[in-house]
Tab-separated table of C-alpha atoms in Angstrom:
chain	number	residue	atom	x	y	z
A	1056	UNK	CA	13.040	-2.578	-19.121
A	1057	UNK	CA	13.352	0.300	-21.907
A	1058	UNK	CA	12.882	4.258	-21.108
A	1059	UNK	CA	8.878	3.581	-21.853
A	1060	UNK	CA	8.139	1.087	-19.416
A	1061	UNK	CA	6.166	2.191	-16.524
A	1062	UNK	CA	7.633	0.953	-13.063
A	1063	UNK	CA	4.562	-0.410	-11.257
A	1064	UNK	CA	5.611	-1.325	-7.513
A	1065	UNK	CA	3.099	-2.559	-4.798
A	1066	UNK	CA	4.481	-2.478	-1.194
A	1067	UNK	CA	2.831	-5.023	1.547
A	1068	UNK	CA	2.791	-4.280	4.696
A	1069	UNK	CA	1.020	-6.440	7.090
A	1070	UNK	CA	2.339	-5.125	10.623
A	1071	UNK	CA	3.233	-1.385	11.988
A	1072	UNK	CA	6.546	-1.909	11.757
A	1073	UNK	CA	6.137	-3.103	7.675
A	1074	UNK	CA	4.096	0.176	7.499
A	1075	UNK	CA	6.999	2.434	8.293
A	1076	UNK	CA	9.595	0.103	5.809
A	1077	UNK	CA	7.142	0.473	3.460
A	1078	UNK	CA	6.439	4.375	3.406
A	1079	UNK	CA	10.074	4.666	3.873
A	1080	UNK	CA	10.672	2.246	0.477
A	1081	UNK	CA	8.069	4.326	-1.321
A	1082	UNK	CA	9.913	7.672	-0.801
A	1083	UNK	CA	12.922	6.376	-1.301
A	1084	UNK	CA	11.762	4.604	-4.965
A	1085	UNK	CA	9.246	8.064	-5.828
A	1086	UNK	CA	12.494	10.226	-4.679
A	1087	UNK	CA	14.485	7.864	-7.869
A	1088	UNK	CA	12.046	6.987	-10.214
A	1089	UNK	CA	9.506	10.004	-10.389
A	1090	UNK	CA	7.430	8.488	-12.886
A	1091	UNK	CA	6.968	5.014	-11.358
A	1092	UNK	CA	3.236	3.927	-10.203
A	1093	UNK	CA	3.450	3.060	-6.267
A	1094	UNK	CA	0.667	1.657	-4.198
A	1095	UNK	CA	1.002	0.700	-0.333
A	1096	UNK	CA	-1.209	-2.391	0.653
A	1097	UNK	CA	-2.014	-2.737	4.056
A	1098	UNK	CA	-3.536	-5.109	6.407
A	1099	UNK	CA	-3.660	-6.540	9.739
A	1100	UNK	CA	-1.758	-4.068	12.324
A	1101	UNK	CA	-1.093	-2.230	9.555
A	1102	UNK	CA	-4.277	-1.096	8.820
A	1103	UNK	CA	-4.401	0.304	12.770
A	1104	UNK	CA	-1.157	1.870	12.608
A	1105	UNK	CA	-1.723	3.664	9.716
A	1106	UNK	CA	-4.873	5.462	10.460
A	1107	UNK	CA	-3.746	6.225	13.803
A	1108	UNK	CA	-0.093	7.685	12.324
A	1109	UNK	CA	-1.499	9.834	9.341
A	1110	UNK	CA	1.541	10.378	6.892
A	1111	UNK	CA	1.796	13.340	4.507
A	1112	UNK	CA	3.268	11.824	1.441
A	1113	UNK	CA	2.310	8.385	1.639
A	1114	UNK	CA	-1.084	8.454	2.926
A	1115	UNK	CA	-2.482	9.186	-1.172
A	1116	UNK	CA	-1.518	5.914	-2.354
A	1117	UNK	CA	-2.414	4.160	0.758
A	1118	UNK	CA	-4.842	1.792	0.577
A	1119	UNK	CA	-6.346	-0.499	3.275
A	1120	UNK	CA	-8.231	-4.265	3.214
A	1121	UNK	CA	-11.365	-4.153	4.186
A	1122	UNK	CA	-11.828	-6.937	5.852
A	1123	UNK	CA	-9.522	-5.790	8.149
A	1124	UNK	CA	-11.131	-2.435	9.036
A	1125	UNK	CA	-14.614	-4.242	9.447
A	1126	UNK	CA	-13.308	-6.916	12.046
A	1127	UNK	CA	-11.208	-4.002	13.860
A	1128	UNK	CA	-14.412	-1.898	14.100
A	1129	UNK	CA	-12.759	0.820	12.115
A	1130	UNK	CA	-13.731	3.517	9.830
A	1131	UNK	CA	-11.380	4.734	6.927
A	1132	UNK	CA	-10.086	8.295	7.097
A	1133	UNK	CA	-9.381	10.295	4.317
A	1134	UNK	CA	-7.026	10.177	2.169
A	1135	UNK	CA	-6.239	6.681	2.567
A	1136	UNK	CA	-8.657	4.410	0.193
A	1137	UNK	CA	-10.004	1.066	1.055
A	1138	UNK	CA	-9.778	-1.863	-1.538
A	1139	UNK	CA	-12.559	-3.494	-3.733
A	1140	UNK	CA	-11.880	-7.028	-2.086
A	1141	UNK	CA	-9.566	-8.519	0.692
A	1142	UNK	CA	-5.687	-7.603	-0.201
A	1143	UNK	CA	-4.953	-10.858	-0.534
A	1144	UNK	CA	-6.835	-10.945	-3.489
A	1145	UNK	CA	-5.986	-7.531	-4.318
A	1146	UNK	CA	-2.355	-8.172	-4.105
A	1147	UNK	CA	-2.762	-11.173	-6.338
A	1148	UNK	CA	-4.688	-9.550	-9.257
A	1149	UNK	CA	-1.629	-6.918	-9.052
A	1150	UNK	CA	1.021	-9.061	-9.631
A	1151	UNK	CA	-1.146	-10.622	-12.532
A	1152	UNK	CA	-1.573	-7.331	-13.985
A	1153	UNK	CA	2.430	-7.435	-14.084
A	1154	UNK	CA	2.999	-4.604	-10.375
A	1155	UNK	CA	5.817	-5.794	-8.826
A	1156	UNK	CA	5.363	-7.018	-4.871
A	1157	UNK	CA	7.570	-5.865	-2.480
A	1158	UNK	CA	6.972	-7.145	1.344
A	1159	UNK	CA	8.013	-4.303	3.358
């Protein structure tokens, strides 16, 4: 990787517990690599866990399945996003657009 290579990094995190790793990871990597691009992808319990634990740093580049939130009854709270499609699919077309996926 040279100097001019953008570090893209998506973090999945399918269960509370995951959700914590992963804001913890994305700190930790934003805290080393200022520059790199770092999205959280949520889903299942994770979705739950993070819009009832908002999180001051993290919760920007948040985002949650949708599918998810419409089977759980939820609505999204600001300033978490919610994805175009299922993050399945989401997490897919990442890694084909060359992000790197970490599980938390």
């Amino acid at each position: 990787m040279t100097d001019q290579t953008v570090l893209k990094v998506v973090l999945h995190a399918p269960t509370a517990d995951a959700l914590q790793r992963a804001r913890s990871n994305a700190g930790n990597l934003l805290r080393e690599a200022p520059a790199a691009q770092v999205k959280i992808v949520l889903n299942a319990k994770a979705v739950m866990a993070a819009l009832d634990e908002p999180h001051d740093t993290c919760d920007a580049i948040t985002w949650l399945c949708p599918n998810t939130l419409k089977q759980a009854n939820r609505q999204n709270r600001a300033p978490l996003q919610v994805l175009a499609h299922g993050a399945v699919l989401e997490l897919a077309r990442l890694q084909q657009d060359g992000w790197i996926y970490i599980r938390a």
